[in-house]
CSV table of C-alpha atoms and ligand atoms in Angstrom, one decimal:
chain,number,residue,atom,x,y,z
A,180,UNK,CA,16.2,-20.0,8.9
A,181,UNK,CA,18.9,-18.6,11.2
A,182,UNK,CA,17.4,-15.3,12.9
A,183,UNK,CA,20.2,-13.2,11.4
A,184,UNK,CA,19.8,-14.3,8.0
A,185,UNK,CA,16.1,-13.8,7.5
A,186,UNK,CA,16.6,-10.7,9.2
A,187,UNK,CA,19.2,-9.5,6.5
A,188,UNK,CA,17.0,-11.5,3.5
A,189,UNK,CA,14.4,-9.2,4.4
A,190,UNK,CA,16.3,-6.1,4.7
A,191,UNK,CA,17.3,-6.6,1.0
A,192,UNK,CA,14.4,-7.9,-0.8
A,193,UNK,CA,12.8,-4.6,1.3
A,194,UNK,CA,15.1,-2.6,0.0
A,195,UNK,CA,15.1,-3.7,-3.8
A,196,UNK,CA,11.2,-3.2,-3.3
A,197,UNK,CA,11.6,-0.2,-2.6
A,198,UNK,CA,14.3,1.2,-4.9
A,199,UNK,CA,13.1,-0.4,-7.8
A,200,UNK,CA,9.4,0.7,-6.9
A,201,UNK,CA,10.8,4.5,-6.5
A,202,UNK,CA,12.6,4.2,-10.0
A,203,UNK,CA,8.8,2.6,-11.6
A,204,UNK,CA,6.5,5.3,-10.3
A,205,UNK,CA,9.6,7.9,-9.9
A,206,UNK,CA,9.5,7.5,-14.0
A,207,UNK,CA,5.7,7.3,-14.5
A,208,UNK,CA,5.0,10.8,-12.2
A,209,UNK,CA,8.3,12.2,-14.3
A,210,UNK,CA,6.5,11.1,-17.7
A,211,UNK,CA,2.9,12.7,-16.5
A,212,UNK,CA,5.0,15.7,-15.5
A,213,UNK,CA,6.8,16.1,-18.8
A,214,UNK,CA,3.7,15.2,-21.0
A,215,UNK,CA,2.0,17.9,-19.3
A,216,UNK,CA,4.8,20.6,-19.4
A,217,UNK,CA,5.5,19.8,-23.2
A,218,UNK,CA,5.6,23.1,-25.4
A,219,UNK,CA,5.2,23.3,-29.0
A,220,UNK,CA,8.6,24.6,-30.0
A,221,UNK,CA,9.0,28.3,-30.6
A,222,UNK,CA,10.3,28.0,-34.4
A,223,UNK,CA,8.3,24.9,-36.2
A,224,UNK,CA,10.5,21.8,-36.8
A,225,UNK,CA,10.1,19.2,-38.8
A,226,UNK,CA,8.4,15.9,-36.3
A,227,UNK,CA,8.5,18.2,-33.0
A,228,UNK,CA,5.4,18.3,-31.5
A,229,UNK,CA,6.9,19.8,-28.2
A,230,UNK,CA,10.0,20.7,-26.3
A,231,UNK,CA,10.8,21.0,-23.3
A,232,UNK,CA,14.2,22.6,-21.5
A,233,UNK,CA,15.5,21.7,-17.6
A,234,UNK,CA,18.0,22.4,-15.5
A,235,UNK,CA,19.3,19.9,-13.1
A,236,UNK,CA,22.4,18.5,-11.8
A,237,UNK,CA,24.9,20.6,-13.1
A,238,UNK,CA,23.6,20.4,-16.6
A,239,UNK,CA,20.7,22.0,-19.4
A,240,UNK,CA,18.6,19.4,-20.8
A,241,UNK,CA,16.6,19.6,-23.4
A,242,UNK,CA,13.4,16.7,-24.1
A,243,UNK,CA,11.4,16.7,-27.6
A,244,UNK,CA,8.6,14.7,-28.2
A,245,UNK,CA,8.8,13.6,-32.0
A,246,UNK,CA,6.9,11.6,-34.3
A,247,UNK,CA,9.3,9.2,-35.7
A,248,UNK,CA,9.6,8.5,-39.3
A,249,UNK,CA,10.8,5.1,-40.1
A,250,UNK,CA,14.6,6.4,-41.6
A,251,UNK,CA,15.0,7.6,-37.7
A,252,UNK,CA,14.1,4.9,-36.0
A,253,UNK,CA,16.9,4.2,-33.6
A,254,UNK,CA,18.6,1.3,-32.8
A,255,UNK,CA,18.6,1.6,-29.0
A,256,UNK,CA,15.8,2.6,-27.0
A,257,UNK,CA,15.2,3.3,-23.3
A,258,UNK,CA,11.9,1.2,-22.4
A,259,UNK,CA,11.0,1.7,-18.9
A,260,UNK,CA,9.5,-1.7,-17.8
A,261,UNK,CA,11.9,-3.9,-15.5
A,262,UNK,CA,11.4,-1.5,-13.1
A,263,UNK,CA,7.9,-2.8,-13.1
A,264,UNK,CA,8.4,-6.3,-13.1
A,265,UNK,CA,11.0,-6.1,-10.2
A,266,UNK,CA,9.1,-4.3,-8.0
A,267,UNK,CA,5.9,-6.7,-8.9
A,268,UNK,CA,8.5,-9.6,-8.0
A,269,UNK,CA,10.1,-8.3,-5.2
A,270,UNK,CA,6.7,-7.4,-3.5
A,271,UNK,CA,5.6,-11.0,-3.5
A,272,UNK,CA,8.8,-11.7,-2.2
A,273,UNK,CA,7.9,-9.5,0.8
A,274,UNK,CA,4.8,-11.0,1.1
A,275,UNK,CA,6.2,-14.5,1.3
A,276,UNK,CA,8.8,-13.7,3.6
A,277,UNK,CA,6.6,-11.4,6.2
A,278,UNK,CA,3.0,-12.5,5.9
A,279,UNK,CA,3.2,-16.0,4.5
A,280,UNK,CA,6.6,-17.4,6.3
A,281,UNK,CA,5.0,-15.9,9.5
A,282,UNK,CA,1.4,-16.6,8.7
A,283,UNK,CA,0.3,-17.3,12.1
A,284,UNK,CA,1.3,-13.7,13.8
A,285,UNK,CA,0.8,-11.7,10.8
A,286,UNK,CA,-2.0,-13.0,8.6
A,287,UNK,CA,-4.4,-15.1,10.7
A,288,UNK,CA,-6.6,-13.8,13.4
A,289,UNK,CA,-8.2,-16.3,14.9
A,290,UNK,CA,-11.0,-14.1,16.2
A,291,UNK,CA,-11.9,-13.7,12.6
A,292,UNK,CA,-11.0,-17.3,11.0
A,293,UNK,CA,-9.2,-19.6,12.3
A,294,UNK,CA,-7.4,-21.0,9.2
A,295,UNK,CA,-4.2,-23.0,9.4
A,296,UNK,CA,-1.0,-21.4,8.0
A,297,UNK,CA,-1.3,-23.7,4.7
A,298,UNK,CA,-5.3,-22.4,4.3
A,299,UNK,CA,-4.4,-18.7,4.9
A,300,UNK,CA,-1.8,-18.7,2.3
A,301,UNK,CA,-3.9,-20.8,-0.3
A,302,UNK,CA,-7.1,-18.2,0.1
A,303,UNK,CA,-4.7,-14.9,0.0
A,304,UNK,CA,-3.1,-16.3,-3.4
A,305,UNK,CA,-6.4,-17.5,-4.7
A,306,UNK,CA,-7.8,-14.4,-3.9
A,307,UNK,CA,-5.0,-12.2,-5.7
A,308,UNK,CA,-5.2,-14.5,-9.0
A,309,UNK,CA,-9.2,-14.0,-8.6
A,310,UNK,CA,-8.9,-10.4,-8.2
A,311,UNK,CA,-5.9,-10.2,-11.1
A,312,UNK,CA,-8.5,-12.0,-13.6
A,313,UNK,CA,-11.5,-10.1,-12.7
A,314,UNK,CA,-9.7,-6.7,-13.7
A,315,UNK,CA,-8.5,-8.1,-16.6
A,316,UNK,CA,-11.6,-9.8,-17.5
A,317,UNK,CA,-13.5,-6.6,-16.8
A,318,UNK,CA,-11.1,-4.2,-19.1
A,319,UNK,CA,-10.9,-7.0,-22.4
A,320,UNK,CA,-14.7,-7.1,-22.3
A,321,UNK,CA,-16.5,-4.7,-24.4
A,322,UNK,CA,-18.2,-3.4,-21.3
A,323,UNK,CA,-14.3,-2.0,-20.5
A,324,UNK,CA,-13.2,-1.3,-24.0
A,325,UNK,CA,-16.0,1.2,-24.2
A,326,UNK,CA,-14.3,3.1,-21.2
A,327,UNK,CA,-16.3,5.8,-19.2
A,328,UNK,CA,-17.3,5.8,-16.1
A,329,UNK,CA,-19.2,2.3,-15.7
A,330,UNK,CA,-16.1,0.1,-15.9
A,331,UNK,CA,-14.4,2.3,-13.7
A,332,UNK,CA,-17.0,2.3,-11.1
A,333,UNK,CA,-16.7,-1.3,-11.2
A,334,UNK,CA,-13.2,-1.6,-10.9
A,335,UNK,CA,-13.7,0.2,-7.7
A,336,UNK,CA,-16.3,-1.8,-6.3
A,337,UNK,CA,-14.7,-5.2,-6.7
A,338,UNK,CA,-11.8,-4.1,-5.3
A,339,UNK,CA,-13.5,-2.5,-2.6
A,340,UNK,CA,-15.3,-6.1,-2.1
A,341,UNK,CA,-12.2,-7.7,-2.2
A,342,UNK,CA,-10.9,-5.5,0.2
A,343,UNK,CA,-14.2,-6.2,2.3
A,344,UNK,CA,-14.0,-9.7,1.9
A,345,UNK,CA,-10.1,-9.8,3.1
A,346,UNK,CA,-10.8,-7.9,6.3
A,347,UNK,CA,-13.6,-10.3,7.3
A,348,UNK,CA,-11.1,-13.3,7.2
A,349,UNK,CA,-7.7,-12.0,8.3
A,350,UNK,CA,-6.0,-9.8,10.5
A,351,UNK,CA,-6.2,-6.1,9.4
A,352,UNK,CA,-2.3,-5.8,8.5
A,353,UNK,CA,-2.5,-9.0,6.3
A,354,UNK,CA,-5.6,-7.5,4.9
A,355,UNK,CA,-4.7,-4.5,4.0
A,356,UNK,CA,-1.2,-5.8,2.6
A,357,UNK,CA,-3.3,-8.4,0.3
A,358,UNK,CA,-5.4,-5.7,-1.0
A,359,UNK,CA,-1.8,-3.6,-2.1
A,360,UNK,CA,-0.6,-6.5,-3.4
A,361,UNK,CA,-3.7,-7.0,-5.8
A,362,UNK,CA,-3.2,-3.5,-6.7
A,363,UNK,CA,0.1,-3.7,-7.1
A,364,UNK,CA,0.0,-7.1,-9.5
A,365,UNK,CA,-2.8,-5.6,-11.8
A,366,UNK,CA,-0.3,-2.2,-12.2
A,367,UNK,CA,2.9,-4.2,-13.1
A,368,UNK,CA,1.2,-6.9,-15.0
A,369,UNK,CA,-0.8,-3.8,-16.8
A,370,UNK,CA,2.6,-2.8,-18.0
A,371,UNK,CA,3.6,-6.2,-19.5
A,372,UNK,CA,0.2,-7.3,-20.6
A,373,UNK,CA,-1.0,-4.2,-22.6
A,374,UNK,CA,1.6,-1.1,-22.4
A,375,UNK,CA,4.8,-2.7,-23.4
A,376,UNK,CA,2.6,-4.9,-26.2
A,377,UNK,CA,0.9,-1.0,-27.3
A,378,UNK,CA,4.4,0.4,-27.4
A,379,UNK,CA,5.9,-2.4,-29.5
A,380,UNK,CA,2.9,-2.4,-32.1
A,381,UNK,CA,3.7,1.7,-32.3
A,382,UNK,CA,7.6,0.9,-33.3
A,383,UNK,CA,6.6,-2.1,-35.5
A,384,UNK,CA,4.3,0.6,-37.3
A,385,UNK,CA,6.8,3.1,-37.2
A,386,UNK,CA,9.4,0.7,-38.9
A,387,UNK,CA,7.1,-0.5,-41.7
A,388,UNK,CA,5.9,3.4,-42.4
A,389,UNK,CA,2.3,2.6,-40.8
A,390,UNK,CA,0.4,4.9,-38.5
A,391,UNK,CA,0.0,3.1,-35.0
A,392,UNK,CA,-3.0,1.5,-34.5
A,393,UNK,CA,-5.2,3.9,-31.9
A,394,UNK,CA,-7.2,1.1,-30.2
A,395,UNK,CA,-3.5,-0.3,-29.0
A,396,UNK,CA,-2.9,3.5,-28.0
A,397,UNK,CA,-6.1,3.4,-26.0
A,398,UNK,CA,-6.0,0.7,-23.9
A,399,UNK,CA,-2.1,2.1,-23.1
A,400,UNK,CA,-3.4,5.2,-22.4
A,401,UNK,CA,-6.3,3.7,-20.6
A,402,UNK,CA,-4.1,1.5,-18.1
A,403,UNK,CA,-1.4,4.1,-17.4
A,404,UNK,CA,-4.5,6.4,-16.2
A,405,UNK,CA,-5.4,3.4,-14.0
A,406,UNK,CA,-1.6,3.0,-12.5
A,407,UNK,CA,-1.7,6.7,-12.1
A,408,UNK,CA,-4.3,6.9,-9.8
A,409,UNK,CA,-3.7,3.2,-7.8
A,410,UNK,CA,0.0,4.4,-6.9
A,411,UNK,CA,-1.1,6.5,-4.3
A,412,UNK,CA,-3.8,4.3,-2.3
A,413,UNK,CA,-0.8,1.7,-2.4
A,414,UNK,CA,2.1,3.6,-1.2
A,415,UNK,CA,-0.1,4.5,1.6
A,416,UNK,CA,-1.1,0.7,2.1
A,417,UNK,CA,2.5,-0.1,1.8
A,418,UNK,CA,3.2,2.2,4.8
A,419,UNK,CA,0.2,1.4,7.2
A,420,UNK,CA,1.8,-1.0,9.3
A,421,UNK,CA,2.7,2.2,10.9
A,422,UNK,CA,-0.7,3.5,11.6
A,423,UNK,CA,-2.8,0.7,13.8
A,424,UNK,CA,-6.0,3.3,13.9
A,425,UNK,CA,-6.5,2.5,10.3
A,426,UNK,CA,-5.5,-1.5,9.9
A,427,UNK,CA,-6.9,-2.1,13.1
A,428,UNK,CA,-10.2,-0.5,13.4
A,429,UNK,CA,-13.2,-2.5,13.4
A,430,UNK,CA,-14.6,-1.4,9.8
A,431,UNK,CA,-10.9,-0.9,8.6
A,432,UNK,CA,-12.1,-2.4,5.0
A,433,UNK,CA,-14.3,1.2,5.1
A,434,UNK,CA,-11.1,3.1,6.3
A,435,UNK,CA,-9.2,1.6,3.5
A,436,UNK,CA,-11.8,2.6,0.9
A,437,UNK,CA,-12.0,6.4,2.1
A,438,UNK,CA,-8.4,6.8,2.6
A,439,UNK,CA,-8.2,5.6,-1.4
A,440,UNK,CA,-11.2,7.8,-2.1
A,441,UNK,CA,-9.4,10.7,-0.6
A,442,UNK,CA,-5.7,9.9,-1.9
A,443,UNK,CA,-7.1,9.6,-5.4
A,444,UNK,CA,-9.2,12.9,-5.1
A,445,UNK,CA,-5.2,14.1,-3.9
A,446,UNK,CA,-3.9,12.9,-7.1
A,447,UNK,CA,-6.4,14.2,-9.5
A,448,UNK,CA,-5.7,17.6,-8.0
A,449,UNK,CA,-1.6,16.9,-8.7
A,450,UNK,CA,-2.8,15.6,-12.1
A,451,UNK,CA,-5.0,19.2,-12.9
A,452,UNK,CA,-1.8,21.5,-11.8
A,453,UNK,CA,0.5,19.7,-13.9
A,454,UNK,CA,-1.7,20.6,-16.7
A,455,UNK,CA,-1.9,24.0,-15.4
A,456,UNK,CA,-5.3,24.3,-13.8
A,457,UNK,CA,-5.8,25.2,-10.9
A,458,UNK,CA,-9.2,23.8,-9.9
A,459,UNK,CA,-10.1,23.8,-6.1
A,460,UNK,CA,-12.8,21.1,-6.4
A,461,UNK,CA,-10.6,17.6,-6.1
A,462,UNK,CA,-9.2,19.2,-3.0
A,463,UNK,CA,-12.2,20.1,-1.2
A,464,UNK,CA,-13.9,16.9,-2.3
A,465,UNK,CA,-10.6,14.8,-0.3
A,466,UNK,CA,-11.2,17.2,2.5
A,467,UNK,CA,-15.3,16.2,2.6
A,468,UNK,CA,-13.9,12.3,2.3
A,469,UNK,CA,-11.2,12.9,4.8
A,470,UNK,CA,-13.4,14.4,7.8
A,471,UNK,CA,-15.7,12.0,8.2
A,472,UNK,CA,-12.6,9.0,7.7
A,473,UNK,CA,-10.8,11.1,10.3
A,474,UNK,CA,-14.1,11.0,12.9
A,475,UNK,CA,-14.5,7.0,11.9
A,476,UNK,CA,-10.9,6.7,13.0
A,477,UNK,CA,-11.5,8.3,16.4
A,478,UNK,CA,-14.9,6.0,17.2
A,479,UNK,CA,-13.1,2.8,18.4
A,480,UNK,CA,-16.1,0.6,18.3
A,481,UNK,CA,-15.3,-1.7,21.2
A,482,UNK,CA,-16.5,-2.0,24.3
A,483,UNK,CA,-13.0,-1.6,25.6
A,484,UNK,CA,-12.1,2.0,25.9
A,485,UNK,CA,-9.7,4.6,27.6
A,486,UNK,CA,-12.2,4.7,30.1
A,487,UNK,CA,-10.6,5.4,33.9
A,488,UNK,CA,-13.1,3.2,35.3
A,489,UNK,CA,-14.8,3.3,39.1
A,490,UNK,CA,-11.5,1.8,41.1
A,491,UNK,CA,-8.3,3.1,40.7
A,492,UNK,CA,-6.0,0.7,39.2
A,493,UNK,CA,-3.0,-0.9,41.2
A,494,UNK,CA,0.3,-0.5,38.9
A,495,UNK,CA,1.2,-4.3,40.5
A,496,UNK,CA,-2.4,-5.6,38.7
A,497,UNK,CA,-0.6,-3.9,35.0
A,498,UNK,CA,2.7,-5.4,35.6
A,499,UNK,CA,1.2,-8.6,36.1
A,500,UNK,CA,-0.7,-8.3,32.9
A,501,UNK,CA,2.1,-7.2,31.2
A,502,UNK,CA,4.2,-10.2,32.6
A,503,UNK,CA,1.9,-12.8,31.2
A,504,UNK,CA,0.8,-11.1,28.2
A,505,UNK,CA,4.0,-9.1,26.4
A,506,UNK,CA,6.8,-10.0,28.1
A,507,UNK,CA,7.3,-13.4,26.3
A,508,UNK,CA,8.1,-10.7,23.0
A,509,UNK,CA,8.7,-7.4,24.6
A,510,UNK,CA,11.6,-8.6,26.3
A,511,UNK,CA,15.3,-7.6,26.5
A,512,UNK,CA,15.4,-11.8,26.6
A,513,UNK,CA,11.9,-13.2,25.1
A,514,UNK,CA,10.9,-16.6,25.7
A,515,UNK,CA,8.6,-16.3,22.4
A,516,UNK,CA,9.4,-19.4,19.5
A,517,UNK,CA,9.3,-17.1,17.0
A,518,UNK,CA,10.6,-13.4,18.4
A,519,UNK,CA,14.3,-13.9,19.7
A,520,UNK,CA,14.9,-10.0,19.4
A,521,UNK,CA,11.8,-7.7,21.2
A,522,UNK,CA,10.2,-6.8,18.2
A,523,UNK,CA,10.5,-3.1,16.9
A,524,UNK,CA,12.6,-2.6,19.6
A,525,UNK,CA,9.6,-2.5,22.3
A,526,UNK,CA,11.0,-3.8,25.8
A,527,UNK,CA,8.4,-3.8,28.7
A,528,UNK,CA,10.6,-5.2,31.7
A,529,UNK,CA,10.6,-2.5,34.0
A,530,UNK,CA,7.7,-0.2,35.4
A,531,UNK,CA,9.4,3.1,33.6
A,532,UNK,CA,9.5,1.5,30.2
A,533,UNK,CA,5.8,0.6,30.6
A,534,UNK,CA,5.1,3.7,31.7
A,535,UNK,CA,7.1,5.7,29.1
A,536,UNK,CA,5.0,3.5,26.2
A,537,UNK,CA,1.4,3.7,27.6
A,538,UNK,CA,0.2,5.6,24.9
A,539,UNK,CA,1.6,3.2,22.5
A,540,UNK,CA,0.2,0.2,24.7
A,541,UNK,CA,-3.4,2.2,24.4
A,542,UNK,CA,-3.0,2.4,20.5
A,543,UNK,CA,-2.2,-1.3,20.1
A,544,UNK,CA,-4.0,-2.7,23.3
A,545,UNK,CA,-6.9,-1.2,24.1
A,546,UNK,CA,-8.3,1.1,21.2
A,547,UNK,CA,-7.1,-1.4,18.1
A,548,UNK,CA,-7.1,-4.8,19.8
A,549,UNK,CA,-3.7,-4.8,17.2
A,550,UNK,CA,-1.4,-6.7,20.1
A,551,UNK,CA,-0.3,-9.3,21.1
A,552,UNK,CA,-0.7,-10.4,17.5
A,553,UNK,CA,-3.0,-13.0,16.9
A,554,UNK,CA,-3.6,-12.9,20.3
A,555,UNK,CA,-1.0,-15.3,20.8
A,556,UNK,CA,-0.8,-15.2,24.5
A,557,UNK,CA,-4.7,-15.2,24.8
A,558,UNK,CA,-5.0,-11.8,26.4
A,559,UNK,CA,-8.9,-11.0,27.8
A,560,UNK,CA,-11.1,-8.3,27.3
A,561,UNK,CA,-10.9,-7.9,31.1
A,562,UNK,CA,-6.9,-7.5,31.0
A,563,UNK,CA,-7.4,-4.8,28.0
A,564,UNK,CA,-9.7,-2.8,30.1
A,565,UNK,CA,-7.8,-2.5,32.7
A,566,UNK,CA,-4.7,-1.3,31.1
A,567,UNK,CA,-6.9,1.1,29.3
A,568,UNK,CA,-8.1,2.2,32.9
A,569,UNK,CA,-4.8,2.3,33.8
A,570,UNK,CA,-3.9,4.5,31.1
A,571,UNK,CA,-6.9,6.7,31.6
A,572,UNK,CA,-6.1,7.5,35.2
A,573,UNK,CA,-2.5,8.7,33.8
A,574,UNK,CA,-0.4,5.4,33.7
A,575,UNK,CA,0.9,5.6,37.6
A,576,UNK,CA,3.3,3.2,38.4
A,577,UNK,CA,3.9,4.7,42.3
B,24,HEC,C1,4.0,-13.0,19.8
B,24,HEC,C2,5.0,-11.5,20.5
B,24,HEC,C3,4.2,-10.5,21.0
B,24,HEC,C4,3.5,-10.3,22.0
B,24,HEC,C5,2.9,-11.2,22.9
B,24,HEC,C6,3.2,-9.2,22.3
B,24,HEC,N1,4.0,-8.2,20.8
B,24,HEC,FE1,3.4,-6.6,20.4
B,24,HEC,N2,4.5,-6.8,18.9
B,24,HEC,C7,4.8,-7.8,18.4
B,24,HEC,C8,5.3,-7.8,16.8
B,24,HEC,C9,6.3,-8.7,15.9
B,24,HEC,C10,5.4,-6.5,16.7
B,24,HEC,C11,5.9,-5.5,15.3
B,24,HEC,C12,4.9,-5.7,14.3
B,24,HEC,C13,3.7,-5.0,14.7
B,24,HEC,O1,3.7,-3.7,15.1
B,24,HEC,O2,2.3,-5.2,14.5
B,24,HEC,C14,5.0,-5.5,18.0
B,24,HEC,C15,4.7,-4.3,18.2
B,24,HEC,C16,3.7,-3.5,19.4
B,24,HEC,C17,3.9,-2.2,19.6
B,24,HEC,C18,4.2,-0.9,18.4
B,24,HEC,C19,5.5,-0.5,18.9
B,24,HEC,C20,5.9,0.6,17.9
B,24,HEC,O3,7.0,1.1,18.3
B,24,HEC,O4,5.6,0.9,16.5
B,24,HEC,C21,3.5,-2.2,20.6
B,24,HEC,C22,3.2,-0.7,21.4
B,24,HEC,C23,3.0,-3.4,21.1
B,24,HEC,N3,3.4,-4.3,20.4
B,24,HEC,C24,2.6,-4.0,22.3
B,24,HEC,C25,2.8,-4.9,23.2
B,24,HEC,C26,2.0,-5.3,24.3
B,24,HEC,C27,1.5,-4.1,25.2
B,24,HEC,C28,1.8,-6.4,24.2
B,24,HEC,C29,0.9,-7.5,25.5
B,24,HEC,C30,-0.2,-7.0,25.8
B,24,HEC,C31,2.3,-7.3,23.1
B,24,HEC,N4,2.9,-6.5,22.1
B,24,HEC,C32,2.7,-8.3,23.0
B,24,HEC,C33,4.7,-8.8,19.0
B,24,HEC,C34,4.5,-9.5,20.1
């Protein structure tokens, strides 16, 4: 595809994904908050369970949560379901545009597993479908329906296991995005397979003057709670491309699990806070998980580090390595077959440009080894160590 067209397509789909996601998650946060803040009306009103006054954008709003009787069933109800569907659809489109269209750059890491692009895409999609089916199967089984902690722990372990597996075979970013994609599929599919049908039967029951079946309500509630606790981990994963010390870590699967646990503990604090319960323990728990997580990401693990070494490094050597391994892409005029513009605007043509970006180079080339992508230019460990020593010695360009 024409490069300009590809870039605009990427931008439009990404923007749509973000906006639909805000609409969906924003509405679900808003309803969580509404539910927690509804108060019984001062003077009892027929059918009104709770009410709430708000002021926003130039007006007062009063929301009532009501028990609807068949006669009152309104002709039009707002549903809040398309946001979930379109967030899912545009998310899958992004996965295709970035990770599947350029699998050899973003998804495949030959040091982990030397897939062909077609194989990698196949394994990615099969893993997503498998993970989703396993989740649905678990929560539709008697084990899941019984509720309580065991199915929650089983779900967590299942997703953690898939995260571990993906991190063994794909690039860090590719693996992370597939885990986020799996949770996104689970969340948006739950809206359509359980939550919306639950609401439909509630409407039907109201029309017929019956009480809704509590089994549907319980299942819908269960899925809503799952979605709520998956939200922060998913959003983190979606922006994790900015944080190479997470996806680029040798134990990136463990980093991902710890980040998710921290995020869920913070989420729990927010949920309790919404209900007016200010308990510090979820924040303490989040801190207790975050401290070892921080420590872990500070360990680079590999043999290559930011070590000054014995001999002073000549900049000429550094320059030669950068010219051979980096400027095929990171140049004002790239020669790479895929990248016709310097990725992320990073240009390493002059000594000053290399020097100014020394810390970024340290992060991506030495500490996490997430550059060059899929080690396309076949950089050696000695060359990484050379750059590390040069940076540790103060990145001098003499
Ligand atoms: C095949 C093309 C290619 C080669 C070769 C390559 N890079 Fe990159 N680089 C990219 C792409 C694509 C991105 C943006 C995606 C990402 O961050 O992973 C990037 C991003 C970066 C970033 C992050 C920039 C920022 O502002 O976030 C740094 C730093 C970087 N590269 C350094 C290097 C260095 C140093 C080398 C040589 C050792 C190198 N790259 C070789 C394609 C390449």
